[in-house]
């Protein structure tokens, strides 16, 4: 048996920070009123995290890279048929890979529509002045209805999948996202998680933050 570093620290921090921001978005969105100030802040936080993850997918730890996601339909079909072992996928398995992409893309779209939404009462996205009234109306409708429910659905589906793996397949996926290591029957390349890689993550996070700040500045 081999205990190997699969999830680097920046990936783990991204995961939990994103979960916290999404939870914050859900709570503040439901509360409304003065809580909407924090709703916008959580939304900006999600946008920064998603931008960081885009970069980290190219330069991050080995198993956090986009190239390591088994996304081919053939891989998905073999996995669904039970023809591949869980140990064949030290990182994300095929279903998990598609699930991660779906969550990231839906969140990116939801935050984007939030930037140009306007409830015509007290809250308007920072970029509403840059698009037509028709786009604002459509984005607001999507953000408050279908987009919101789609986020709820994917979050619940993600949690149910974790429970299914834990109790049905006797495989707990959460601990590895806490300490970063997995115990495998074969040796595989480990994710780079040295100080230099964590410094790189901080640089990319700073770049992502500046990019979001520049985007939001377009509306002022």
PDB file of C-alpha atoms in Angstrom:
ATOM      1  CA  UNK A   1       0.000   0.000   0.000  1.00  0.00           C
ATOM      2  CA  UNK A   2       1.194   3.503  -0.832  1.00  0.00           C
ATOM      3  CA  UNK A   3       0.144   6.710   0.929  1.00  0.00           C
ATOM      4  CA  UNK A   4       0.521   9.463  -1.634  1.00  0.00           C
ATOM      5  CA  UNK A   5      -0.219  13.185  -1.884  1.00  0.00           C
ATOM      6  CA  UNK A   6      -3.093  13.505  -4.343  1.00  0.00           C
ATOM      7  CA  UNK A   7      -4.651  16.868  -3.473  1.00  0.00           C
ATOM      8  CA  UNK A   8      -2.246  19.759  -2.964  1.00  0.00           C
ATOM      9  CA  UNK A   9      -2.965  22.398  -0.331  1.00  0.00           C
ATOM     10  CA  UNK A  10      -4.141  25.113  -2.776  1.00  0.00           C
ATOM     11  CA  UNK A  11      -6.674  22.701  -4.279  1.00  0.00           C
ATOM     12  CA  UNK A  12      -7.974  21.751  -0.846  1.00  0.00           C
ATOM     13  CA  UNK A  13      -8.255  25.366   0.279  1.00  0.00           C
ATOM     14  CA  UNK A  14     -10.020  26.225  -2.960  1.00  0.00           C
ATOM     15  CA  UNK A  15     -12.519  23.424  -2.398  1.00  0.00           C
ATOM     16  CA  UNK A  16     -13.464  24.478   1.123  1.00  0.00           C
ATOM     17  CA  UNK A  17     -13.417  28.195   0.359  1.00  0.00           C
ATOM     18  CA  UNK A  18     -15.744  27.632  -2.592  1.00  0.00           C
ATOM     19  CA  UNK A  19     -18.079  25.533  -0.444  1.00  0.00           C
ATOM     20  CA  UNK A  20     -18.152  28.288   2.206  1.00  0.00           C
ATOM     21  CA  UNK A  21     -18.854  30.991  -0.375  1.00  0.00           C
ATOM     22  CA  UNK A  22     -21.659  28.993  -2.005  1.00  0.00           C
ATOM     23  CA  UNK A  23     -23.226  28.377   1.396  1.00  0.00           C
ATOM     24  CA  UNK A  24     -22.912  32.083   2.126  1.00  0.00           C
ATOM     25  CA  UNK A  25     -24.557  32.931  -1.187  1.00  0.00           C
ATOM     26  CA  UNK A  26     -27.479  30.626  -0.487  1.00  0.00           C
ATOM     27  CA  UNK A  27     -28.060  31.976   3.028  1.00  0.00           C
ATOM     28  CA  UNK A  28     -27.718  35.665   2.147  1.00  0.00           C
ATOM     29  CA  UNK A  29     -29.815  35.241  -1.002  1.00  0.00           C
ATOM     30  CA  UNK A  30     -32.645  33.807   1.053  1.00  0.00           C
ATOM     31  CA  UNK A  31     -32.347  36.447   3.780  1.00  0.00           C
ATOM     32  CA  UNK A  32     -32.342  39.368   1.355  1.00  0.00           C
ATOM     33  CA  UNK A  33     -32.397  42.927   2.697  1.00  0.00           C
ATOM     34  CA  UNK A  34     -29.112  44.080   4.226  1.00  0.00           C
ATOM     35  CA  UNK A  35     -27.676  40.578   3.786  1.00  0.00           C
ATOM     36  CA  UNK A  36     -27.458  41.272   0.045  1.00  0.00           C
ATOM     37  CA  UNK A  37     -24.287  43.287   0.688  1.00  0.00           C
ATOM     38  CA  UNK A  38     -22.633  40.033   1.695  1.00  0.00           C
ATOM     39  CA  UNK A  39     -24.390  38.188  -1.119  1.00  0.00           C
ATOM     40  CA  UNK A  40     -22.472  40.340  -3.590  1.00  0.00           C
ATOM     41  CA  UNK A  41     -19.226  39.876  -1.663  1.00  0.00           C
ATOM     42  CA  UNK A  42     -19.604  36.107  -1.666  1.00  0.00           C
ATOM     43  CA  UNK A  43     -20.348  36.276  -5.378  1.00  0.00           C
ATOM     44  CA  UNK A  44     -17.143  38.194  -6.032  1.00  0.00           C
ATOM     45  CA  UNK A  45     -15.311  35.652  -3.901  1.00  0.00           C
ATOM     46  CA  UNK A  46     -16.673  32.815  -6.026  1.00  0.00           C
ATOM     47  CA  UNK A  47     -15.581  34.627  -9.180  1.00  0.00           C
ATOM     48  CA  UNK A  48     -12.039  35.011  -7.820  1.00  0.00           C
ATOM     49  CA  UNK A  49     -11.919  31.353  -6.791  1.00  0.00           C
ATOM     50  CA  UNK A  50     -13.193  30.150 -10.167  1.00  0.00           C
ATOM     51  CA  UNK A  51     -10.635  32.298 -11.971  1.00  0.00           C
ATOM     52  CA  UNK A  52      -7.897  30.892  -9.747  1.00  0.00           C
ATOM     53  CA  UNK A  53      -9.072  27.329 -10.414  1.00  0.00           C
ATOM     54  CA  UNK A  54      -8.962  27.949 -14.143  1.00  0.00           C
ATOM     55  CA  UNK A  55      -5.282  28.870 -13.859  1.00  0.00           C
ATOM     56  CA  UNK A  56      -4.544  26.128 -11.345  1.00  0.00           C
ATOM     57  CA  UNK A  57      -5.927  23.557 -13.755  1.00  0.00           C
ATOM     58  CA  UNK A  58      -2.882  24.211 -15.944  1.00  0.00           C
ATOM     59  CA  UNK A  59      -0.121  24.787 -13.385  1.00  0.00           C
ATOM     60  CA  UNK A  60      -1.388  23.141 -10.208  1.00  0.00           C
ATOM     61  CA  UNK A  61      -0.683  19.806  -8.574  1.00  0.00           C
ATOM     62  CA  UNK A  62      -0.633  16.821 -10.918  1.00  0.00           C
ATOM     63  CA  UNK A  63      -4.103  15.487 -10.082  1.00  0.00           C
ATOM     64  CA  UNK A  64      -5.671  18.952 -10.060  1.00  0.00           C
ATOM     65  CA  UNK A  65      -4.840  19.605 -13.702  1.00  0.00           C
ATOM     66  CA  UNK A  66      -7.508  19.574 -16.407  1.00  0.00           C
ATOM     67  CA  UNK A  67      -5.437  17.066 -18.344  1.00  0.00           C
ATOM     68  CA  UNK A  68      -5.908  14.494 -15.554  1.00  0.00           C
ATOM     69  CA  UNK A  69      -9.717  14.526 -15.673  1.00  0.00           C
ATOM     70  CA  UNK A  70     -10.973  11.293 -17.321  1.00  0.00           C
ATOM     71  CA  UNK A  71     -13.738  12.877 -19.388  1.00  0.00           C
ATOM     72  CA  UNK A  72     -13.940  10.651 -22.440  1.00  0.00           C
ATOM     73  CA  UNK A  73     -17.341   8.988 -23.027  1.00  0.00           C
ATOM     74  CA  UNK A  74     -15.569   5.630 -23.211  1.00  0.00           C
ATOM     75  CA  UNK A  75     -14.097   6.092 -19.734  1.00  0.00           C
ATOM     76  CA  UNK A  76     -17.479   7.151 -18.364  1.00  0.00           C
ATOM     77  CA  UNK A  77     -19.209   4.128 -19.928  1.00  0.00           C
ATOM     78  CA  UNK A  78     -16.615   1.686 -18.607  1.00  0.00           C
ATOM     79  CA  UNK A  79     -16.923   3.221 -15.151  1.00  0.00           C
ATOM     80  CA  UNK A  80     -20.722   3.003 -15.192  1.00  0.00           C
ATOM     81  CA  UNK A  81     -20.496  -0.657 -16.251  1.00  0.00           C
ATOM     82  CA  UNK A  82     -18.173  -1.366 -13.329  1.00  0.00           C
ATOM     83  CA  UNK A  83     -15.291  -2.348 -15.570  1.00  0.00           C
ATOM     84  CA  UNK A  84     -12.767  -0.085 -13.861  1.00  0.00           C
ATOM     85  CA  UNK A  85     -11.746  -0.048 -10.227  1.00  0.00           C
ATOM     86  CA  UNK A  86     -11.882   3.051  -8.057  1.00  0.00           C
ATOM     87  CA  UNK A  87      -8.143   2.664  -7.568  1.00  0.00           C
ATOM     88  CA  UNK A  88      -7.714   3.252 -11.306  1.00  0.00           C
ATOM     89  CA  UNK A  89      -8.552   6.906 -10.645  1.00  0.00           C
ATOM     90  CA  UNK A  90      -6.333   8.361  -7.906  1.00  0.00           C
ATOM     91  CA  UNK A  91      -7.844  11.788  -8.591  1.00  0.00           C
ATOM     92  CA  UNK A  92     -11.382  12.315  -9.822  1.00  0.00           C
ATOM     93  CA  UNK A  93     -13.182   9.364 -11.390  1.00  0.00           C
ATOM     94  CA  UNK A  94     -15.101   9.931 -14.682  1.00  0.00           C
ATOM     95  CA  UNK A  95     -18.423  10.787 -13.018  1.00  0.00           C
ATOM     96  CA  UNK A  96     -16.685  12.986 -10.474  1.00  0.00           C
ATOM     97  CA  UNK A  97     -14.823  14.785 -13.265  1.00  0.00           C
ATOM     98  CA  UNK A  98     -18.019  15.659 -15.097  1.00  0.00           C
ATOM     99  CA  UNK A  99     -19.662  16.624 -11.810  1.00  0.00           C
ATOM    100  CA  UNK A 100     -16.829  19.016 -10.975  1.00  0.00           C
ATOM    101  CA  UNK A 101     -16.978  20.627 -14.408  1.00  0.00           C
ATOM    102  CA  UNK A 102     -20.750  21.007 -14.177  1.00  0.00           C
ATOM    103  CA  UNK A 103     -20.559  22.668 -10.768  1.00  0.00           C
ATOM    104  CA  UNK A 104     -17.794  25.064 -11.828  1.00  0.00           C
ATOM    105  CA  UNK A 105     -19.515  26.025 -15.090  1.00  0.00           C
ATOM    106  CA  UNK A 106     -22.928  26.511 -13.474  1.00  0.00           C
ATOM    107  CA  UNK A 107     -21.422  28.620 -10.698  1.00  0.00           C
ATOM    108  CA  UNK A 108     -19.523  30.714 -13.247  1.00  0.00           C
ATOM    109  CA  UNK A 109     -22.726  31.296 -15.217  1.00  0.00           C
ATOM    110  CA  UNK A 110     -24.732  32.036 -12.071  1.00  0.00           C
ATOM    111  CA  UNK A 111     -22.219  34.609 -10.853  1.00  0.00           C
ATOM    112  CA  UNK A 112     -22.007  36.134 -14.338  1.00  0.00           C
ATOM    113  CA  UNK A 113     -25.769  36.648 -14.494  1.00  0.00           C
ATOM    114  CA  UNK A 114     -25.637  38.117 -10.995  1.00  0.00           C
ATOM    115  CA  UNK A 115     -23.257  40.804 -12.246  1.00  0.00           C
ATOM    116  CA  UNK A 116     -25.925  42.119 -14.616  1.00  0.00           C
ATOM    117  CA  UNK A 117     -29.038  41.422 -12.527  1.00  0.00           C
ATOM    118  CA  UNK A 118     -31.336  44.090 -11.093  1.00  0.00           C
ATOM    119  CA  UNK A 119     -34.222  43.449  -8.702  1.00  0.00           C
ATOM    120  CA  UNK A 120     -35.516  46.998  -9.399  1.00  0.00           C
ATOM    121  CA  UNK A 121     -35.756  47.602  -5.641  1.00  0.00           C
ATOM    122  CA  UNK A 122     -32.398  48.082  -3.972  1.00  0.00           C
ATOM    123  CA  UNK A 123     -29.892  45.706  -5.541  1.00  0.00           C
ATOM    124  CA  UNK A 124     -28.267  45.826  -8.947  1.00  0.00           C
ATOM    125  CA  UNK A 125     -25.213  44.045 -10.276  1.00  0.00           C
ATOM    126  CA  UNK A 126     -22.133  46.204 -10.901  1.00  0.00           C
ATOM    127  CA  UNK A 127     -22.215  45.650 -14.670  1.00  0.00           C
ATOM    128  CA  UNK A 128     -25.910  46.268 -15.392  1.00  0.00           C
ATOM    129  CA  UNK A 129     -25.156  49.619 -17.037  1.00  0.00           C
ATOM    130  CA  UNK A 130     -23.043  47.863 -19.678  1.00  0.00           C
ATOM    131  CA  UNK A 131     -25.840  45.738 -21.160  1.00  0.00           C
ATOM    132  CA  UNK A 132     -29.332  46.329 -22.527  1.00  0.00           C
ATOM    133  CA  UNK A 133     -32.488  46.216 -20.443  1.00  0.00           C
ATOM    134  CA  UNK A 134     -33.477  42.996 -22.170  1.00  0.00           C
ATOM    135  CA  UNK A 135     -30.294  41.270 -21.056  1.00  0.00           C
ATOM    136  CA  UNK A 136     -30.713  42.583 -17.522  1.00  0.00           C
ATOM    137  CA  UNK A 137     -34.275  41.267 -17.374  1.00  0.00           C
ATOM    138  CA  UNK A 138     -33.278  37.849 -18.707  1.00  0.00           C
ATOM    139  CA  UNK A 139     -30.239  37.571 -16.412  1.00  0.00           C
ATOM    140  CA  UNK A 140     -32.287  38.572 -13.367  1.00  0.00           C
ATOM    141  CA  UNK A 141     -34.960  35.999 -14.156  1.00  0.00           C
ATOM    142  CA  UNK A 142     -32.408  33.226 -14.662  1.00  0.00           C
ATOM    143  CA  UNK A 143     -30.364  34.173 -11.597  1.00  0.00           C
ATOM    144  CA  UNK A 144     -33.357  34.164  -9.261  1.00  0.00           C
ATOM    145  CA  UNK A 145     -35.121  31.115 -10.692  1.00  0.00           C
ATOM    146  CA  UNK A 146     -33.567  28.406 -12.869  1.00  0.00           C
ATOM    147  CA  UNK A 147     -29.988  29.297 -12.027  1.00  0.00           C
ATOM    148  CA  UNK A 148     -30.628  29.208  -8.301  1.00  0.00           C
ATOM    149  CA  UNK A 149     -32.396  25.866  -8.452  1.00  0.00           C
ATOM    150  CA  UNK A 150     -29.708  24.382 -10.679  1.00  0.00           C
ATOM    151  CA  UNK A 151     -27.074  25.296  -8.090  1.00  0.00           C
ATOM    152  CA  UNK A 152     -29.223  23.703  -5.358  1.00  0.00           C
ATOM    153  CA  UNK A 153     -29.608  20.553  -7.441  1.00  0.00           C
ATOM    154  CA  UNK A 154     -25.883  20.163  -8.133  1.00  0.00           C
ATOM    155  CA  UNK A 155     -24.936  20.810  -4.497  1.00  0.00           C
ATOM    156  CA  UNK A 156     -27.443  18.239  -3.224  1.00  0.00           C
ATOM    157  CA  UNK A 157     -26.347  15.765  -5.912  1.00  0.00           C
ATOM    158  CA  UNK A 158     -22.729  16.248  -4.849  1.00  0.00           C
ATOM    159  CA  UNK A 159     -23.564  15.584  -1.200  1.00  0.00           C
ATOM    160  CA  UNK A 160     -25.656  12.520  -2.058  1.00  0.00           C
ATOM    161  CA  UNK A 161     -22.788  11.151  -4.156  1.00  0.00           C
ATOM    162  CA  UNK A 162     -20.427  11.510  -1.191  1.00  0.00           C
ATOM    163  CA  UNK A 163     -22.896   9.628   1.011  1.00  0.00           C
ATOM    164  CA  UNK A 164     -23.363   6.923  -1.633  1.00  0.00           C
ATOM    165  CA  UNK A 165     -19.616   6.351  -1.908  1.00  0.00           C
ATOM    166  CA  UNK A 166     -19.285   6.313   1.880  1.00  0.00           C
ATOM    167  CA  UNK A 167     -22.060   3.877   2.734  1.00  0.00           C
ATOM    168  CA  UNK A 168     -22.554   1.932  -0.492  1.00  0.00           C
ATOM    169  CA  UNK A 169     -18.978   1.553  -1.715  1.00  0.00           C
ATOM    170  CA  UNK A 170     -17.300   1.935   1.694  1.00  0.00           C
ATOM    171  CA  UNK A 171     -15.090   4.661   0.278  1.00  0.00           C
ATOM    172  CA  UNK A 172     -14.816   8.001   2.071  1.00  0.00           C
ATOM    173  CA  UNK A 173     -13.755  10.808  -0.266  1.00  0.00           C
ATOM    174  CA  UNK A 174     -13.829  13.675   2.228  1.00  0.00           C
ATOM    175  CA  UNK A 175     -10.687  12.929   4.330  1.00  0.00           C
ATOM    176  CA  UNK A 176      -8.408  13.187   1.288  1.00  0.00           C
ATOM    177  CA  UNK A 177      -9.741  16.688   0.648  1.00  0.00           C
ATOM    178  CA  UNK A 178      -8.765  17.568   4.227  1.00  0.00           C
ATOM    179  CA  UNK A 179      -5.227  16.168   4.526  1.00  0.00           C
ATOM    180  CA  UNK A 180      -4.510  15.622   0.832  1.00  0.00           C
ATOM    181  CA  UNK A 181      -3.366  11.976   0.939  1.00  0.00           C
ATOM    182  CA  UNK A 182      -4.828   8.734  -0.367  1.00  0.00           C
ATOM    183  CA  UNK A 183      -3.738   5.177   0.347  1.00  0.00           C
ATOM    184  CA  UNK A 184      -3.525   3.228  -2.917  1.00  0.00           C
ATOM    185  CA  UNK A 185      -2.540  -0.279  -3.952  1.00  0.00           C
ATOM    186  CA  UNK A 186      -0.205   1.026  -6.664  1.00  0.00           C
ATOM    187  CA  UNK A 187       2.247   3.883  -6.815  1.00  0.00           C
ATOM    188  CA  UNK A 188       1.251   6.860  -8.971  1.00  0.00           C
ATOM    189  CA  UNK A 189       2.754  10.331  -9.507  1.00  0.00           C
ATOM    190  CA  UNK A 190       2.135  12.592  -6.541  1.00  0.00           C
ATOM    191  CA  UNK A 191       0.833  16.134  -6.788  1.00  0.00           C
ATOM    192  CA  UNK A 192       3.485  18.782  -6.348  1.00  0.00           C
ATOM    193  CA  UNK A 193       2.836  20.436  -2.988  1.00  0.00           C
ATOM    194  CA  UNK A 194       6.082  22.080  -1.975  1.00  0.00           C
ATOM    195  CA  UNK A 195       6.523  25.664  -0.819  1.00  0.00           C
ATOM    196  CA  UNK A 196       7.322  26.863  -4.343  1.00  0.00           C
ATOM    197  CA  UNK A 197       4.020  25.490  -5.631  1.00  0.00           C
ATOM    198  CA  UNK A 198       2.101  27.167  -2.826  1.00  0.00           C
ATOM    199  CA  UNK A 199       3.821  30.468  -3.611  1.00  0.00           C
ATOM    200  CA  UNK A 200       2.784  30.014  -7.240  1.00  0.00           C
ATOM    201  CA  UNK A 201      -0.794  29.472  -6.047  1.00  0.00           C
ATOM    202  CA  UNK A 202      -0.673  32.771  -4.124  1.00  0.00           C
ATOM    203  CA  UNK A 203       0.585  34.560  -7.238  1.00  0.00           C
ATOM    204  CA  UNK A 204      -2.205  33.070  -9.347  1.00  0.00           C
ATOM    205  CA  UNK A 205      -4.752  33.998  -6.676  1.00  0.00           C
ATOM    206  CA  UNK A 206      -3.466  37.574  -6.769  1.00  0.00           C
ATOM    207  CA  UNK A 207      -3.746  37.613 -10.565  1.00  0.00           C
ATOM    208  CA  UNK A 208      -7.291  36.246 -10.342  1.00  0.00           C
ATOM    209  CA  UNK A 209      -8.209  38.894  -7.763  1.00  0.00           C
ATOM    210  CA  UNK A 210      -6.826  41.680  -9.937  1.00  0.00           C
ATOM    211  CA  UNK A 211      -8.687  40.336 -12.963  1.00  0.00           C
ATOM    212  CA  UNK A 212     -11.990  40.331 -11.059  1.00  0.00           C
ATOM    213  CA  UNK A 213     -11.295  43.812  -9.686  1.00  0.00           C
ATOM    214  CA  UNK A 214     -10.624  45.069 -13.227  1.00  0.00           C
ATOM    215  CA  UNK A 215     -13.849  43.462 -14.450  1.00  0.00           C
ATOM    216  CA  UNK A 216     -15.937  45.030 -11.685  1.00  0.00           C
ATOM    217  CA  UNK A 217     -14.278  48.393 -12.330  1.00  0.00           C
ATOM    218  CA  UNK A 218     -15.811  48.452 -15.796  1.00  0.00           C
ATOM    219  CA  UNK A 219     -19.153  49.242 -14.210  1.00  0.00           C
ATOM    220  CA  UNK A 220     -17.925  52.325 -12.326  1.00  0.00           C
TER     221      UNK A 220
END
